[in-house]
PDB file of C-alpha atoms in Angstrom:
ATOM      1  CA  MET A  18      10.420   9.619  15.373  1.00  0.00           C
ATOM      2  CA  ASN A  19      13.646  10.514  13.572  1.00  0.00           C
ATOM      3  CA  THR A  20      14.458  14.204  14.083  1.00  0.00           C
ATOM      4  CA  ALA A  21      17.850  14.135  12.358  1.00  0.00           C
ATOM      5  CA  PRO A  22      18.177  16.768   9.636  1.00  0.00           C
ATOM      6  CA  ARG A  23      17.576  15.464   6.133  1.00  0.00           C
ATOM      7  CA  PRO A  24      20.801  15.473   4.115  1.00  0.00           C
ATOM      8  CA  GLU A  25      20.938  17.366   0.860  1.00  0.00           C
ATOM      9  CA  ARG A  26      21.007  14.914  -2.027  1.00  0.00           C
ATOM     10  CA  VAL A  27      22.877  16.415  -4.963  1.00  0.00           C
ATOM     11  CA  LEU A  28      22.807  15.074  -8.514  1.00  0.00           C
ATOM     12  CA  PHE A  29      24.869  16.735 -11.207  1.00  0.00           C
ATOM     13  CA  GLN A  30      25.693  16.221 -14.866  1.00  0.00           C
ATOM     14  CA  LEU A  31      28.949  16.708 -16.772  1.00  0.00           C
ATOM     15  CA  GLN A  32      30.209  15.695 -20.191  1.00  0.00           C
ATOM     16  CA  VAL A  33      33.539  13.881 -20.397  1.00  0.00           C
ATOM     17  CA  ASP A  34      35.434  14.195 -23.680  1.00  0.00           C
ATOM     18  CA  PRO A  35      34.583  10.898 -25.440  1.00  0.00           C
ATOM     19  CA  ALA A  36      38.190  10.581 -26.635  1.00  0.00           C
ATOM     20  CA  ARG A  37      39.378  10.464 -23.000  1.00  0.00           C
ATOM     21  CA  LEU A  38      36.901   8.025 -21.441  1.00  0.00           C
ATOM     22  CA  ASP A  39      39.399   5.238 -20.791  1.00  0.00           C
ATOM     23  CA  GLU A  40      41.837   7.598 -19.105  1.00  0.00           C
ATOM     24  CA  TYR A  41      39.025   9.139 -17.051  1.00  0.00           C
ATOM     25  CA  ARG A  42      37.963   5.679 -15.834  1.00  0.00           C
ATOM     26  CA  GLU A  43      41.587   4.805 -14.987  1.00  0.00           C
ATOM     27  CA  ARG A  44      42.022   8.020 -12.966  1.00  0.00           C
ATOM     28  CA  HIS A  45      38.917   7.229 -10.941  1.00  0.00           C
ATOM     29  CA  ALA A  46      39.714   3.562 -10.330  1.00  0.00           C
ATOM     30  CA  ALA A  47      41.948   4.649  -7.437  1.00  0.00           C
ATOM     31  CA  VAL A  48      41.608   8.365  -6.660  1.00  0.00           C
ATOM     32  CA  ARG A  49      44.490   9.902  -4.717  1.00  0.00           C
ATOM     33  CA  PRO A  50      44.081   9.365  -0.975  1.00  0.00           C
ATOM     34  CA  GLU A  51      44.477  13.086  -0.228  1.00  0.00           C
ATOM     35  CA  MET A  52      41.616  13.902  -2.596  1.00  0.00           C
ATOM     36  CA  LEU A  53      39.399  11.267  -0.995  1.00  0.00           C
ATOM     37  CA  ARG A  54      40.150  12.752   2.427  1.00  0.00           C
ATOM     38  CA  ALA A  55      39.431  16.286   1.186  1.00  0.00           C
ATOM     39  CA  ILE A  56      36.019  15.208  -0.119  1.00  0.00           C
ATOM     40  CA  GLU A  57      35.305  13.472   3.173  1.00  0.00           C
ATOM     41  CA  ALA A  58      36.455  16.493   5.233  1.00  0.00           C
ATOM     42  CA  ALA A  59      34.228  18.777   3.157  1.00  0.00           C
ATOM     43  CA  GLY A  60      31.219  16.781   4.283  1.00  0.00           C
ATOM     44  CA  ARG A  61      30.322  14.900   1.134  1.00  0.00           C
ATOM     45  CA  ARG A  62      29.331  11.267   1.561  1.00  0.00           C
ATOM     46  CA  ASN A  63      27.681   8.485  -0.402  1.00  0.00           C
ATOM     47  CA  TYR A  64      29.431   9.972  -3.464  1.00  0.00           C
ATOM     48  CA  SER A  65      29.177   8.102  -6.758  1.00  0.00           C
ATOM     49  CA  LEU A  66      29.929   8.823 -10.404  1.00  0.00           C
ATOM     50  CA  PHE A  67      28.199   7.055 -13.297  1.00  0.00           C
ATOM     51  CA  LEU A  68      29.614   7.255 -16.815  1.00  0.00           C
ATOM     52  CA  ARG A  69      27.735   6.494 -20.020  1.00  0.00           C
ATOM     53  CA  PRO A  70      29.645   5.238 -23.111  1.00  0.00           C
ATOM     54  CA  ASP A  71      29.126   8.594 -24.860  1.00  0.00           C
ATOM     55  CA  GLY A  72      30.767  10.482 -21.963  1.00  0.00           C
ATOM     56  CA  LEU A  73      27.677  11.643 -20.088  1.00  0.00           C
ATOM     57  CA  LEU A  74      28.718  11.689 -16.440  1.00  0.00           C
ATOM     58  CA  ILE A  75      26.175  11.736 -13.636  1.00  0.00           C
ATOM     59  CA  GLY A  76      27.381  12.383 -10.109  1.00  0.00           C
ATOM     60  CA  TYR A  77      25.535  11.930  -6.833  1.00  0.00           C
ATOM     61  CA  TYR A  78      26.439  12.725  -3.256  1.00  0.00           C
ATOM     62  CA  GLU A  79      24.857  13.630   0.038  1.00  0.00           C
ATOM     63  CA  THR A  80      25.894  16.433   2.358  1.00  0.00           C
ATOM     64  CA  ASP A  81      24.456  18.452   5.221  1.00  0.00           C
ATOM     65  CA  ASP A  82      25.293  21.773   3.514  1.00  0.00           C
ATOM     66  CA  ASP A  83      26.244  21.771  -0.161  1.00  0.00           C
ATOM     67  CA  ALA A  84      27.357  25.413  -0.230  1.00  0.00           C
ATOM     68  CA  ALA A  85      29.677  24.791   2.723  1.00  0.00           C
ATOM     69  CA  ALA A  86      31.028  21.605   1.108  1.00  0.00           C
ATOM     70  CA  GLN A  87      31.712  23.486  -2.144  1.00  0.00           C
ATOM     71  CA  ALA A  88      33.495  26.264  -0.246  1.00  0.00           C
ATOM     72  CA  ALA A  89      35.545  23.787   1.777  1.00  0.00           C
ATOM     73  CA  LEU A  90      36.721  21.992  -1.351  1.00  0.00           C
ATOM     74  CA  ALA A  91      37.515  25.269  -3.109  1.00  0.00           C
ATOM     75  CA  ALA A  92      39.643  26.371  -0.130  1.00  0.00           C
ATOM     76  CA  ASP A  93      41.369  23.023   0.435  1.00  0.00           C
ATOM     77  CA  PRO A  94      44.873  22.962  -1.101  1.00  0.00           C
ATOM     78  CA  ARG A  95      44.618  19.191  -1.571  1.00  0.00           C
ATOM     79  CA  THR A  96      42.002  19.657  -4.286  1.00  0.00           C
ATOM     80  CA  ALA A  97      43.798  22.179  -6.509  1.00  0.00           C
ATOM     81  CA  ALA A  98      46.138  19.749  -8.300  1.00  0.00           C
ATOM     82  CA  TRP A  99      43.397  17.144  -8.827  1.00  0.00           C
ATOM     83  CA  GLU A 100      40.950  19.711 -10.190  1.00  0.00           C
ATOM     84  CA  ALA A 101      43.584  21.139 -12.537  1.00  0.00           C
ATOM     85  CA  GLU A 102      44.342  17.653 -13.879  1.00  0.00           C
ATOM     86  CA  MET A 103      40.662  16.749 -14.296  1.00  0.00           C
ATOM     87  CA  ALA A 104      39.472  19.978 -15.953  1.00  0.00           C
ATOM     88  CA  PRO A 105      40.708  19.050 -19.464  1.00  0.00           C
ATOM     89  CA  PHE A 106      38.607  15.867 -19.394  1.00  0.00           C
ATOM     90  CA  PHE A 107      35.368  17.860 -19.518  1.00  0.00           C
ATOM     91  CA  VAL A 108      33.566  19.690 -22.263  1.00  0.00           C
ATOM     92  CA  ALA A 109      33.744  23.431 -21.484  1.00  0.00           C
ATOM     93  CA  LEU A 110      31.850  24.596 -18.413  1.00  0.00           C
ATOM     94  CA  ASP A 111      31.515  27.834 -16.504  1.00  0.00           C
ATOM     95  CA  GLY A 112      33.509  28.161 -13.271  1.00  0.00           C
ATOM     96  CA  ASP A 113      37.033  27.489 -12.173  1.00  0.00           C
ATOM     97  CA  ARG A 114      36.357  23.859 -11.314  1.00  0.00           C
ATOM     98  CA  PRO A 115      34.269  21.400 -13.314  1.00  0.00           C
ATOM     99  CA  ASP A 116      31.928  20.610 -10.428  1.00  0.00           C
ATOM    100  CA  GLN A 117      31.156  24.331  -9.939  1.00  0.00           C
ATOM    101  CA  GLY A 118      29.784  24.616 -13.471  1.00  0.00           C
ATOM    102  CA  ALA A 119      28.026  21.266 -13.455  1.00  0.00           C
ATOM    103  CA  PRO A 120      24.276  21.632 -13.825  1.00  0.00           C
ATOM    104  CA  ARG A 121      22.404  20.337 -10.787  1.00  0.00           C
ATOM    105  CA  LEU A 122      19.289  18.290 -11.450  1.00  0.00           C
ATOM    106  CA  PRO A 123      16.423  18.953  -9.040  1.00  0.00           C
ATOM    107  CA  GLU A 124      15.032  16.018  -7.127  1.00  0.00           C
ATOM    108  CA  VAL A 125      11.367  15.356  -7.862  1.00  0.00           C
ATOM    109  CA  PHE A 126      10.844  12.049  -6.029  1.00  0.00           C
ATOM    110  CA  HIS A 127      12.473  10.176  -3.157  1.00  0.00           C
ATOM    111  CA  LEU A 128      10.856   6.960  -1.963  1.00  0.00           C
ATOM    112  CA  GLU A 129      12.038   7.123   1.641  1.00  0.00           C
ATOM    113  CA  ASP A 130      10.809  10.715   2.088  1.00  0.00           C
ATOM    114  CA  GLN A 131       7.351   9.869   0.788  1.00  0.00           C
ATOM    115  CA  LEU A 132       7.137   6.691   2.855  1.00  0.00           C
ATOM    116  CA  ALA A 133       8.160   8.636   5.982  1.00  0.00           C
ATOM    117  CA  ALA A 134       5.475  11.247   5.274  1.00  0.00           C
ATOM    118  CA  LEU A 135       2.928   8.504   4.727  1.00  0.00           C
ATOM    119  CA  ASP A 136       3.873   6.784   7.978  1.00  0.00           C
ATOM    120  CA  ALA A 137       3.734  10.087   9.887  1.00  0.00           C
ATOM    121  CA  ALA A 138       0.327  11.103   8.528  1.00  0.00           C
ATOM    122  CA  PRO A 139      -2.702  10.590  10.743  1.00  0.00           C
ATOM    123  CA  PRO A 140      -4.849   7.665   9.709  1.00  0.00           C
ATOM    124  CA  GLY A 141      -7.423   8.513   7.080  1.00  0.00           C
ATOM    125  CA  PRO A 142     -11.131   7.698   7.173  1.00  0.00           C
ATOM    126  CA  ALA A 143     -12.027   4.035   7.205  1.00  0.00           C
ATOM    127  CA  GLY A 144     -11.738   2.479   3.770  1.00  0.00           C
ATOM    128  CA  ALA A 145      -9.400   5.200   2.489  1.00  0.00           C
TER     129      ALA A 145
END
């Protein structure tokens, strides 16, 4: 039985200025190494961004403690310049950094969690 804590899976949504999509893609083709290391040190992993042609940006990452990861990134001096450069790419949001104001989407289904629960459940009555 796996007793490891379940990571928090975080999905968020932002809106990139449609006039700046090409530049946004270019900036993310090779993110600065210090920013990559800051994200890693904060405890985020399996981090991906998906961008629709109209600028809708969906981000996903996993972490053991999202509040701690947010605080670590906010306190890390390596992130300040990157965040300042990226902020103008986004349609106005609340918060000092775009990811702080990004609406989080609640998870309503995860296949592996439900399969694990199914496998851990006691067998049902015959024919069930």
